């Protein structure tokens, strides 16, 4: 009896389990990527797409100032957001891990990331409410007489950065906290025994040990931030465009898939370079 | 510490400031969804539920809400099923190039949604598949399956393999082992990946925006509401979406993580 069952098991073949997921990924992730790469080499004449092999779309990126400018804007905003978010989130995560009594830490953390779950679109809209000319911040500033006329907070790079930082402070608090609580207290005790004060212990022991975690969070922030369309579109105003906005303009207004594909691939290359940079850094720190 | 409570003051103030920053937009959003006036900005003219009523009576919004739920449930079930099967296959059988297969299955995690959506848009365009909720659902499976695979794969330990082996020795067929032994043992991981997929799909904008046309999901419908500027109706629907997401998160927290820790 047992032998027959066993033979049936082998007949089924292990590929049957893995194949559906592999085929799905191949059909709806790998193939579209190849199609995109091919289309990026096509030409668009009038409203027709002509299959060809040309790097014209990539050259356009370097020739036309506004494409290059969008990439520079994206990199600048992403860098500002990543650094600001880490600087704000680290002390916050540290306070939750060190100062909040253990039984309340989970609640403190759940509260800290609750607004994380507001819808992406709605979150940016909410910041528009807060920062608008007649929004709550300007009303408050006018009310206490700090300013005479409303500040132009919304529709600017500042607004985009605030919207992003809000999201990533929550994300980074989570990852940095996870890192801090994993640290064995023995390291700190050892440092104290060897005569280091709290500040020296933090600078020479705690911070280096949590650096890999910070870098992972920083990379996550970089990837999610540089690829996001909603936040700059809702909050950024019309003065400057970021890469995802430029890509969406090619698709939406002009149906120019070749240019959009080339720009998307250039964006991916930038992300890959960033990944290589971060990966080396993280590995060096662990060694 | 207790002798010098003033030394804790900077920590307390800093934490309160960050909590304030984090909650400010949500509080403003929810508070002014009850605005008894035409603009969701100060002063608060009184509390009313009229904008929730307006959302309830808005056929397009309610339809989009139903679409979003359908896409979230359908794509999450597919993602969990495919993720579970592939995790089982890779964890339990000898297969060639396992590292490559794992890398391929998790690769979509590193690519931004915009690029995944665009690739699908161009491909579907070329093949002649029209924009639809199904197309958006396919995209949601692409972004959520790697997550389901990673979560479930990480939970497949050796002690479970031994129990599965015991079941086979006792005469269970492969499909019986999976449905009666493996899946029940892994249910916290299955549940967690399902609810995470639900929240991500529920929230996802750009792929749905690119791949749907007439029937749209809720984030896309909210997006078109934004064109009308600041409007308490947007606050009301935003608050509803937030409420639903919070309920999903609380369910996840209570059912999965509490039980998972105990067992």
Coordinates of C-alpha atoms in Angstrom, one line a residue:
Chain A
X1 CA 0.0 0.0 0.0
X2 CA 2.5 2.5 1.1
X3 CA 4.6 1.9 -2.0
X4 CA 1.7 2.9 -4.3
X5 CA 1.1 6.2 -2.4
X6 CA 4.8 6.9 -2.6
X7 CA 4.9 6.4 -6.3
X8 CA 2.0 8.8 -6.8
X9 CA 3.8 11.5 -4.9
X10 CA 6.8 11.3 -7.2
X11 CA 4.6 11.4 -10.2
X12 CA 3.2 14.8 -9.2
X13 CA 6.6 16.3 -9.5
X14 CA 7.9 19.2 -7.3
X15 CA 7.8 21.5 -10.3
X16 CA 4.0 21.6 -10.1
X17 CA 4.3 23.6 -6.9
X18 CA 6.9 26.1 -8.1
X19 CA 5.7 26.4 -11.7
X20 CA 2.6 28.6 -11.2
X21 CA 4.5 31.3 -9.3
X22 CA 7.5 31.2 -11.7
X23 CA 5.3 31.4 -14.7
X24 CA 3.3 34.3 -13.2
X25 CA 6.5 36.2 -12.5
X26 CA 7.9 35.4 -15.9
X27 CA 4.7 36.5 -17.7
X28 CA 3.8 39.5 -15.7
X29 CA 7.1 40.8 -14.4
X30 CA 10.0 39.6 -16.6
X31 CA 8.3 39.7 -19.9
X32 CA 6.9 43.3 -19.4
X33 CA 10.3 44.4 -18.4
X34 CA 11.8 43.0 -21.6
X35 CA 9.0 44.6 -23.6
X36 CA 9.7 47.9 -21.9
X37 CA 13.4 47.6 -22.7
X38 CA 12.6 46.8 -26.4
X39 CA 10.1 49.6 -26.7
X40 CA 12.6 52.1 -25.2
X41 CA 14.6 51.6 -28.4
X42 CA 11.6 52.3 -30.6
X43 CA 10.8 55.5 -32.4
X44 CA 7.7 57.6 -32.1
X45 CA 6.8 59.4 -35.3
X46 CA 3.7 61.5 -35.0
X47 CA 1.4 59.3 -33.0
X48 CA 2.8 56.0 -34.5
X49 CA 5.3 53.8 -32.9
X50 CA 8.0 52.4 -35.2
X51 CA 10.0 49.4 -34.2
X52 CA 13.6 50.2 -34.5
X53 CA 16.9 50.0 -32.7
X54 CA 17.9 53.5 -31.6
X55 CA 19.2 55.0 -28.5
X56 CA 17.6 58.3 -29.4
X57 CA 15.3 58.1 -26.4
X58 CA 18.2 57.7 -24.0
X59 CA 20.1 60.5 -25.7
X60 CA 17.0 62.7 -25.3
X61 CA 17.4 62.4 -21.6
X62 CA 20.8 64.0 -21.7
X63 CA 20.0 66.5 -24.4
X64 CA 16.8 67.9 -23.0
X65 CA 17.4 70.0 -19.9
X66 CA 14.1 69.3 -18.3
X67 CA 14.6 65.5 -18.2
X68 CA 18.0 65.8 -16.6
X69 CA 16.7 68.5 -14.3
X70 CA 13.9 66.1 -13.2
X71 CA 16.5 63.5 -12.3
X72 CA 18.5 66.0 -10.3
X73 CA 15.4 67.2 -8.5
X74 CA 14.5 63.6 -7.7
X75 CA 17.9 62.8 -6.3
X76 CA 18.0 66.1 -4.3
X77 CA 14.5 65.5 -2.8
X78 CA 15.3 61.9 -2.0
X79 CA 18.6 62.7 -0.3
X80 CA 17.0 65.5 1.8
X81 CA 14.1 63.2 2.7
X82 CA 16.3 60.2 3.6
X83 CA 18.7 62.2 5.8
X84 CA 15.9 64.2 7.5
X85 CA 13.8 61.1 8.2
X86 CA 16.7 59.2 9.8
X87 CA 17.7 62.2 11.9
X88 CA 14.1 62.6 13.2
X89 CA 13.3 58.9 13.5
X90 CA 16.5 57.6 15.3
X91 CA 16.0 59.5 18.6
X92 CA 12.3 58.7 18.5
X93 CA 12.9 55.0 18.1
X94 CA 15.6 55.2 20.8
X95 CA 13.2 56.9 23.3
X96 CA 10.6 54.2 22.6
X97 CA 13.2 51.4 23.1
X98 CA 15.0 52.9 26.1
X99 CA 12.6 55.2 28.0
X100 CA 9.2 53.7 27.6
X101 CA 8.4 50.8 30.0
X102 CA 8.6 47.5 28.3
X103 CA 4.9 46.7 28.6
X104 CA 3.9 49.9 26.9
X105 CA 6.5 49.7 24.0
X106 CA 4.3 47.8 21.7
X107 CA 1.4 50.2 22.1
X108 CA 3.8 53.2 21.6
X109 CA 5.1 51.6 18.4
X110 CA 1.6 50.7 17.1
X111 CA 0.5 54.3 17.7
X112 CA 3.7 55.7 16.0
X113 CA 2.9 53.9 12.8
X114 CA -0.9 54.1 12.8
X115 CA -1.2 56.9 10.2
X116 CA 1.1 54.7 8.1
X117 CA -2.2 52.9 7.2
X118 CA -4.0 55.9 5.8
X119 CA -4.3 55.6 2.0
X120 CA -1.4 56.9 0.0
X121 CA -3.5 59.3 -1.9
X122 CA -5.4 60.5 1.2
X123 CA -2.2 61.1 3.2
X124 CA -0.9 63.6 0.7
X125 CA -4.3 65.3 0.5
X126 CA -4.3 65.6 4.3
X127 CA -1.0 67.4 4.2
X128 CA -2.5 69.8 1.6
X129 CA -5.2 70.5 4.2
X130 CA -2.6 71.2 6.9
X131 CA -0.3 73.4 4.7
X132 CA -2.8 75.2 2.5
X133 CA -2.9 79.0 2.6
X134 CA -6.0 78.9 4.7
X135 CA -5.0 75.7 6.3
X136 CA -4.5 75.0 10.0
X137 CA -0.9 76.0 10.2
X138 CA -1.3 79.3 8.5
X139 CA -4.4 80.1 10.5
X140 CA -2.5 79.3 13.7
X141 CA 0.5 81.4 12.7
X142 CA -1.8 84.3 11.7
X143 CA -3.8 83.8 14.9
X144 CA -0.9 84.2 17.2
X145 CA 0.4 87.1 15.1
X146 CA 3.7 85.4 14.0
X147 CA 3.1 86.3 10.4
X148 CA 1.1 89.0 8.7
X149 CA 0.1 87.0 5.6
X150 CA -0.2 83.3 5.0
X151 CA 3.0 81.5 4.1
X152 CA 3.2 79.7 0.8
X153 CA 3.7 76.2 2.3
X154 CA 1.7 74.0 0.0
X155 CA 2.6 73.5 -3.7
X156 CA 6.4 73.6 -3.1
X157 CA 9.3 71.3 -2.6
X158 CA 9.0 71.9 1.1
X159 CA 5.5 70.4 1.0
X160 CA 6.7 67.4 -0.9
X161 CA 9.6 66.9 1.5
X162 CA 7.2 67.2 4.5
X163 CA 4.8 64.7 3.0
X164 CA 7.6 62.2 2.4
X165 CA 9.3 62.7 5.7
X166 CA 6.0 62.0 7.5
X167 CA 5.7 58.6 5.8
X168 CA 9.4 57.6 6.2
X169 CA 9.7 58.7 9.8
X170 CA 7.1 56.1 10.6
X171 CA 8.8 53.4 8.5
X172 CA 12.3 54.1 9.9
X173 CA 11.1 54.3 13.5
X174 CA 9.9 50.7 13.0
X175 CA 13.1 49.4 11.5
X176 CA 15.4 51.3 13.8
X177 CA 13.4 50.2 16.9
X178 CA 13.6 46.6 15.7
X179 CA 17.4 47.1 15.6
X180 CA 17.7 48.7 19.0
X181 CA 15.8 46.1 20.9
X182 CA 17.9 43.3 19.4
X183 CA 21.0 44.8 20.9
X184 CA 22.2 42.7 23.8
X185 CA 22.4 44.9 27.0
X186 CA 25.7 43.2 27.6
X187 CA 27.5 45.5 25.1
X188 CA 26.4 48.5 27.0
X189 CA 27.2 47.0 30.4
X190 CA 30.7 46.1 29.1
X191 CA 31.2 49.7 27.8
X192 CA 30.1 51.1 31.2
X193 CA 32.4 48.7 33.0
X194 CA 35.3 49.9 30.9
X195 CA 34.5 53.4 32.0
X196 CA 32.5 54.9 29.1
X197 CA 29.9 57.4 29.9
X198 CA 26.4 57.2 28.3
X199 CA 27.4 59.5 25.4
X200 CA 30.6 57.6 24.6
X201 CA 28.7 54.3 24.9
X202 CA 26.1 55.5 22.4
X203 CA 28.6 56.9 20.0
X204 CA 31.1 54.1 20.0
X205 CA 28.9 51.1 20.7
X206 CA 25.2 51.5 20.1
X207 CA 25.3 53.7 17.0
X208 CA 27.9 51.5 15.1
X209 CA 25.9 48.3 16.0
X210 CA 22.7 49.8 14.6
X211 CA 24.3 51.2 11.5
X212 CA 23.5 48.2 9.3
X213 CA 19.8 48.6 10.2
X214 CA 19.9 52.3 9.5
X215 CA 21.4 51.7 6.1
X216 CA 18.8 49.1 5.2
X217 CA 16.1 51.6 6.2
X218 CA 17.9 54.3 4.3
X219 CA 17.9 52.2 1.1
X220 CA 14.2 51.3 1.5
X221 CA 13.5 55.0 1.9
X222 CA 15.6 55.8 -1.2
X223 CA 13.8 53.3 -3.4
X224 CA 10.3 54.1 -2.3
X225 CA 10.9 57.9 -2.4
X226 CA 12.5 58.2 -5.8
X227 CA 9.8 56.1 -7.4
X228 CA 6.8 57.8 -5.9
X229 CA 4.4 59.8 -8.1
X230 CA 1.6 60.8 -5.7
X231 CA 3.4 62.9 -3.1
X232 CA 5.1 65.3 -5.5
X233 CA 2.1 65.4 -7.8
X234 CA -0.3 66.4 -5.0
X235 CA 2.0 68.5 -2.8
X236 CA 4.8 69.7 -5.1
X237 CA 3.0 72.3 -7.2
X238 CA 4.0 73.1 -10.8
X239 CA 7.3 74.7 -10.2
X240 CA 9.5 71.6 -10.5
X241 CA 8.9 68.1 -11.6
X242 CA 10.4 64.8 -10.3
X243 CA 11.2 61.8 -12.4
X244 CA 8.0 59.8 -11.8
X245 CA 6.0 62.9 -12.8
X246 CA 7.9 63.3 -16.0
X247 CA 7.4 59.6 -16.8
X248 CA 3.7 59.8 -16.2
X249 CA 3.5 62.9 -18.4
X250 CA 5.0 60.9 -21.3
X251 CA 2.4 58.2 -20.8
X252 CA -0.7 60.2 -19.9
X253 CA -0.5 63.3 -22.1
X254 CA 1.5 62.1 -25.0
X255 CA 1.2 58.3 -25.0
X256 CA 4.9 58.3 -25.7
X257 CA 5.8 54.8 -24.5
X258 CA 9.3 54.7 -25.9
X259 CA 10.4 57.8 -24.1
X260 CA 8.6 56.8 -20.9
X261 CA 10.3 53.3 -21.1
X262 CA 13.7 54.9 -21.5
X263 CA 13.2 57.2 -18.6
X264 CA 11.9 54.4 -16.4
X265 CA 14.9 52.3 -17.2
X266 CA 17.3 55.1 -16.4
X267 CA 15.5 55.5 -13.1
X268 CA 16.0 51.8 -12.4
X269 CA 19.7 52.1 -13.3
X270 CA 20.0 54.9 -10.7
X271 CA 18.3 52.7 -8.1
X272 CA 20.6 49.8 -9.0
X273 CA 23.6 52.0 -8.5
X274 CA 22.3 53.1 -5.2
X275 CA 21.7 49.5 -4.2
X276 CA 25.3 48.5 -5.1
X277 CA 26.5 51.5 -3.0
X278 CA 24.4 50.6 0.0
X279 CA 25.0 46.9 -0.3
X280 CA 28.8 47.4 -0.1
X281 CA 28.4 49.7 2.8
X282 CA 26.3 47.3 4.8
X283 CA 28.6 44.4 4.2
X284 CA 31.6 46.4 5.2
X285 CA 29.9 47.3 8.4
X286 CA 29.2 43.7 9.2
X287 CA 32.7 42.5 8.6
Chain B
X1 CA 15.9 58.3 37.1
X2 CA 13.1 58.9 39.6
X3 CA 15.2 61.3 41.6
X4 CA 15.8 63.5 38.6
X5 CA 12.5 63.5 36.6
X6 CA 13.5 66.8 34.8
X7 CA 16.2 64.8 33.0
X8 CA 13.5 62.9 31.2
X9 CA 11.8 66.1 30.0
X10 CA 13.7 66.4 26.7
X11 CA 12.8 62.8 25.8
X12 CA 9.1 63.3 26.6
X13 CA 9.0 66.6 24.7
X14 CA 10.7 65.1 21.7
X15 CA 8.4 62.0 21.6
X16 CA 5.3 64.3 21.9
X17 CA 6.6 66.5 19.1
X18 CA 7.1 63.5 16.8
X19 CA 3.7 62.0 17.7
X20 CA 2.2 65.4 17.0
X21 CA 3.8 65.5 13.6
X22 CA 2.7 62.0 12.8
X23 CA -0.9 62.5 13.8
X24 CA -1.4 66.1 12.7
X25 CA -2.6 65.3 9.1
X26 CA -4.8 62.4 10.3
X27 CA -6.4 64.4 13.0
X28 CA -7.1 67.3 10.6
X29 CA -8.5 64.9 8.0
X30 CA -10.9 63.2 10.4
X31 CA -11.9 66.3 12.3
X32 CA -12.8 68.3 9.2
X33 CA -14.7 65.4 7.7
X34 CA -17.4 66.4 10.2
X35 CA -17.2 70.0 9.0
X36 CA -20.7 71.6 8.8
X37 CA -19.7 73.8 5.9
X38 CA -18.3 73.7 2.4
X39 CA -14.6 73.8 3.1
X40 CA -12.5 71.4 5.3
X41 CA -10.4 74.2 6.8
X42 CA -10.7 76.2 10.0
X43 CA -12.8 77.5 11.6
X44 CA -14.8 74.3 12.4
X45 CA -18.4 75.5 11.9
X46 CA -20.0 72.6 13.8
X47 CA -20.2 68.9 13.6
X48 CA -22.3 67.1 11.0
X49 CA -22.4 63.8 9.2
X50 CA -23.6 65.3 5.9
X51 CA -20.4 64.5 4.1
X52 CA -20.5 60.9 5.1
X53 CA -24.0 60.9 3.7
X54 CA -22.7 62.4 0.5
X55 CA -20.1 59.6 0.2
X56 CA -22.8 57.0 0.9
X57 CA -25.0 58.5 -1.8
X58 CA -22.2 58.8 -4.4
X59 CA -22.7 55.8 -6.7
X60 CA -19.3 56.0 -8.3
X61 CA -17.5 56.1 -4.9
X62 CA -19.5 53.1 -3.6
X63 CA -18.9 51.2 -6.8
X64 CA -15.1 51.9 -6.6
X65 CA -15.2 50.8 -2.9
X66 CA -16.8 47.5 -4.0
X67 CA -14.2 47.2 -6.8
X68 CA -11.4 47.8 -4.4
X69 CA -12.6 45.1 -2.1
X70 CA -13.0 42.6 -5.0
X71 CA -9.6 43.3 -6.4
X72 CA -8.0 43.2 -2.9
X73 CA -9.6 39.8 -2.0
X74 CA -9.1 38.2 -5.4
X75 CA -5.5 39.3 -5.9
X76 CA -4.5 38.5 -2.3
X77 CA -6.0 35.0 -2.5
X78 CA -4.1 34.4 -5.7
X79 CA -0.9 35.8 -4.3
X80 CA -1.1 33.7 -1.1
X81 CA -1.9 30.5 -3.1
X82 CA 1.0 31.0 -5.5
X83 CA 3.3 32.1 -2.8
X84 CA 2.5 29.2 -0.5
X85 CA 2.8 26.6 -3.3
X86 CA 6.2 27.9 -4.4
X87 CA 7.5 28.2 -0.9
X88 CA 6.4 24.6 -0.2
X89 CA 8.0 23.4 -3.4
X90 CA 11.3 25.2 -2.8
X91 CA 11.5 24.3 0.9
X92 CA 10.6 20.6 0.6
X93 CA 12.0 19.3 -2.7
X94 CA 15.3 19.0 -4.4
X95 CA 15.1 21.4 -7.3
X96 CA 17.9 22.8 -9.6
X97 CA 19.0 26.5 -9.2
X98 CA 17.0 27.2 -6.0
X99 CA 18.9 30.4 -5.4
X100 CA 18.0 31.7 -8.8
X101 CA 14.4 30.7 -8.4
X102 CA 14.2 32.5 -5.0
X103 CA 15.8 35.6 -6.5
X104 CA 13.4 35.6 -9.4
X105 CA 10.4 35.2 -7.2
X106 CA 11.4 38.1 -4.9
X107 CA 12.8 40.3 -7.6
X108 CA 9.6 42.5 -8.0
X109 CA 10.1 43.7 -4.4
X110 CA 13.0 45.8 -5.6
X111 CA 11.3 47.5 -8.5
X112 CA 9.0 50.5 -8.0
X113 CA 5.3 50.1 -8.6
X114 CA 5.4 52.7 -11.3
X115 CA 7.7 50.7 -13.4
X116 CA 5.9 47.4 -12.8
X117 CA 2.6 49.1 -13.8
X118 CA 4.1 50.7 -16.9
X119 CA 5.6 47.5 -18.1
X120 CA 2.2 45.8 -17.7
X121 CA 0.5 48.7 -19.5
X122 CA 2.8 48.6 -22.5
X123 CA 2.7 44.8 -22.7
X124 CA -1.1 44.5 -22.3
X125 CA -1.4 47.3 -24.9
X126 CA 0.8 45.3 -27.3
X127 CA -1.0 42.0 -26.8
X128 CA -4.4 43.7 -26.9
X129 CA -5.6 43.0 -23.4
X130 CA -7.9 45.9 -22.5
X131 CA -7.6 48.0 -19.3
X132 CA -9.7 46.4 -16.5
X133 CA -10.0 45.5 -12.9
X134 CA -8.6 42.1 -13.7
X135 CA -5.5 43.7 -15.3
X136 CA -5.0 45.8 -12.1
X137 CA -5.5 42.6 -10.0
X138 CA -2.8 40.8 -12.0
X139 CA -0.5 43.7 -11.2
X140 CA -1.3 43.5 -7.5
X141 CA -0.5 39.8 -7.5
X142 CA 2.9 40.7 -9.0
X143 CA 3.7 43.1 -6.2
X144 CA 2.3 40.9 -3.4
X145 CA 3.3 37.4 -4.3
X146 CA 7.0 38.0 -3.5
X147 CA 6.0 39.2 0.0
X148 CA 3.7 36.1 0.5
X149 CA 6.5 33.8 -0.7
X150 CA 9.1 35.4 1.6
X151 CA 6.9 35.3 4.7
X152 CA 5.7 31.7 4.2
X153 CA 9.1 30.4 3.1
X154 CA 10.7 31.9 6.3
X155 CA 8.2 30.0 8.4
X156 CA 8.8 26.5 6.9
X157 CA 10.9 24.8 9.4
X158 CA 12.4 21.4 9.7
X159 CA 10.1 20.2 12.5
X160 CA 7.2 20.7 10.1
X161 CA 8.9 18.7 7.4
X162 CA 9.2 15.8 9.9
X163 CA 5.5 16.0 10.7
X164 CA 4.8 16.0 6.9
X165 CA 7.0 12.9 6.5
X166 CA 5.1 11.2 9.3
X167 CA 1.8 12.0 7.6
X168 CA 3.1 10.5 4.3
X169 CA 4.3 7.4 6.2
X170 CA 0.8 7.0 7.5
X171 CA -0.5 7.0 4.0
X172 CA -1.5 10.6 3.3
X173 CA -1.3 11.7 -0.3
X174 CA 0.6 14.8 -1.3
X175 CA -2.6 17.0 -1.6
X176 CA -3.7 15.7 1.8
X177 CA -0.4 16.5 3.3
X178 CA -0.6 20.1 2.0
X179 CA -4.2 20.8 2.9
X180 CA -4.5 18.8 6.2
X181 CA -1.0 19.1 7.6
X182 CA 1.2 21.9 6.1
X183 CA -1.4 24.6 5.6
X184 CA -2.9 24.3 9.2
X185 CA 0.6 24.4 10.7
X186 CA 1.4 27.5 8.7
X187 CA -1.9 29.3 9.1
X188 CA -0.5 32.3 11.0
X189 CA 2.0 33.0 8.2
X190 CA -0.8 32.4 5.6
X191 CA -3.1 34.7 7.4
X192 CA -0.4 37.4 7.9
X193 CA 0.5 37.3 4.2
X194 CA -3.1 37.5 3.1
X195 CA -3.9 40.5 5.3
X196 CA -0.7 42.3 4.4
X197 CA -1.5 41.7 0.7
X198 CA -5.0 43.0 1.3
X199 CA -3.8 46.2 2.9
X200 CA -1.2 46.8 0.1
X201 CA -3.7 46.1 -2.7
X202 CA -6.4 48.2 -0.9
X203 CA -4.0 51.1 -0.8
X204 CA -2.3 50.7 -4.2
X205 CA -2.7 53.6 -6.6
X206 CA -0.3 53.8 -9.5
X207 CA -0.8 50.3 -11.0
X208 CA -4.6 50.6 -10.7
X209 CA -4.4 54.1 -12.2
X210 CA -2.5 52.8 -15.2
X211 CA -4.4 49.6 -15.8
X212 CA -8.0 50.5 -15.2
X213 CA -10.3 52.7 -17.2
X214 CA -14.1 52.7 -16.6
X215 CA -14.3 50.5 -13.5
X216 CA -11.7 51.9 -11.1
X217 CA -10.6 51.2 -7.6
X218 CA -11.2 53.5 -4.7
X219 CA -7.7 55.2 -4.6
X220 CA -8.2 56.1 -8.3
X221 CA -11.7 57.5 -7.7
X222 CA -10.3 59.5 -4.7
X223 CA -7.6 60.8 -7.0
X224 CA -10.2 62.2 -9.4
X225 CA -12.0 63.7 -6.4
X226 CA -8.8 65.6 -5.6
X227 CA -9.2 67.7 -8.8
X228 CA -12.2 69.4 -7.2
X229 CA -9.7 70.8 -4.6
X230 CA -10.2 70.8 -0.8
X231 CA -13.6 69.2 -0.2
X232 CA -15.0 67.8 3.0
X233 CA -16.3 64.8 1.0
X234 CA -12.8 63.8 0.3
X235 CA -12.1 64.0 4.0
X236 CA -15.1 61.8 4.7
X237 CA -14.1 59.1 2.2
X238 CA -10.4 59.4 3.4
X239 CA -11.5 58.8 7.0
X240 CA -13.6 55.8 5.9
X241 CA -10.5 54.3 4.1
X242 CA -8.3 55.0 7.1
X243 CA -10.9 53.3 9.4
X244 CA -11.0 50.2 7.2
X245 CA -7.2 50.0 7.1
X246 CA -7.0 50.4 10.9
X247 CA -9.5 47.6 11.3
X248 CA -7.4 45.3 9.0
X249 CA -4.3 46.1 11.0
X250 CA -6.0 45.5 14.3
X251 CA -7.3 42.1 13.1
X252 CA -3.8 41.2 11.9
X253 CA -2.3 42.3 15.3
X254 CA -4.8 40.5 17.4
X255 CA -5.4 37.3 15.4
X256 CA -2.0 36.6 14.0
X257 CA 0.7 38.1 16.2
X258 CA -0.9 37.3 19.5
X259 CA -1.7 33.7 18.6
X260 CA 1.6 33.3 16.8
X261 CA 3.5 34.3 19.9
X262 CA 1.7 31.9 22.1
X263 CA 2.2 28.8 20.0

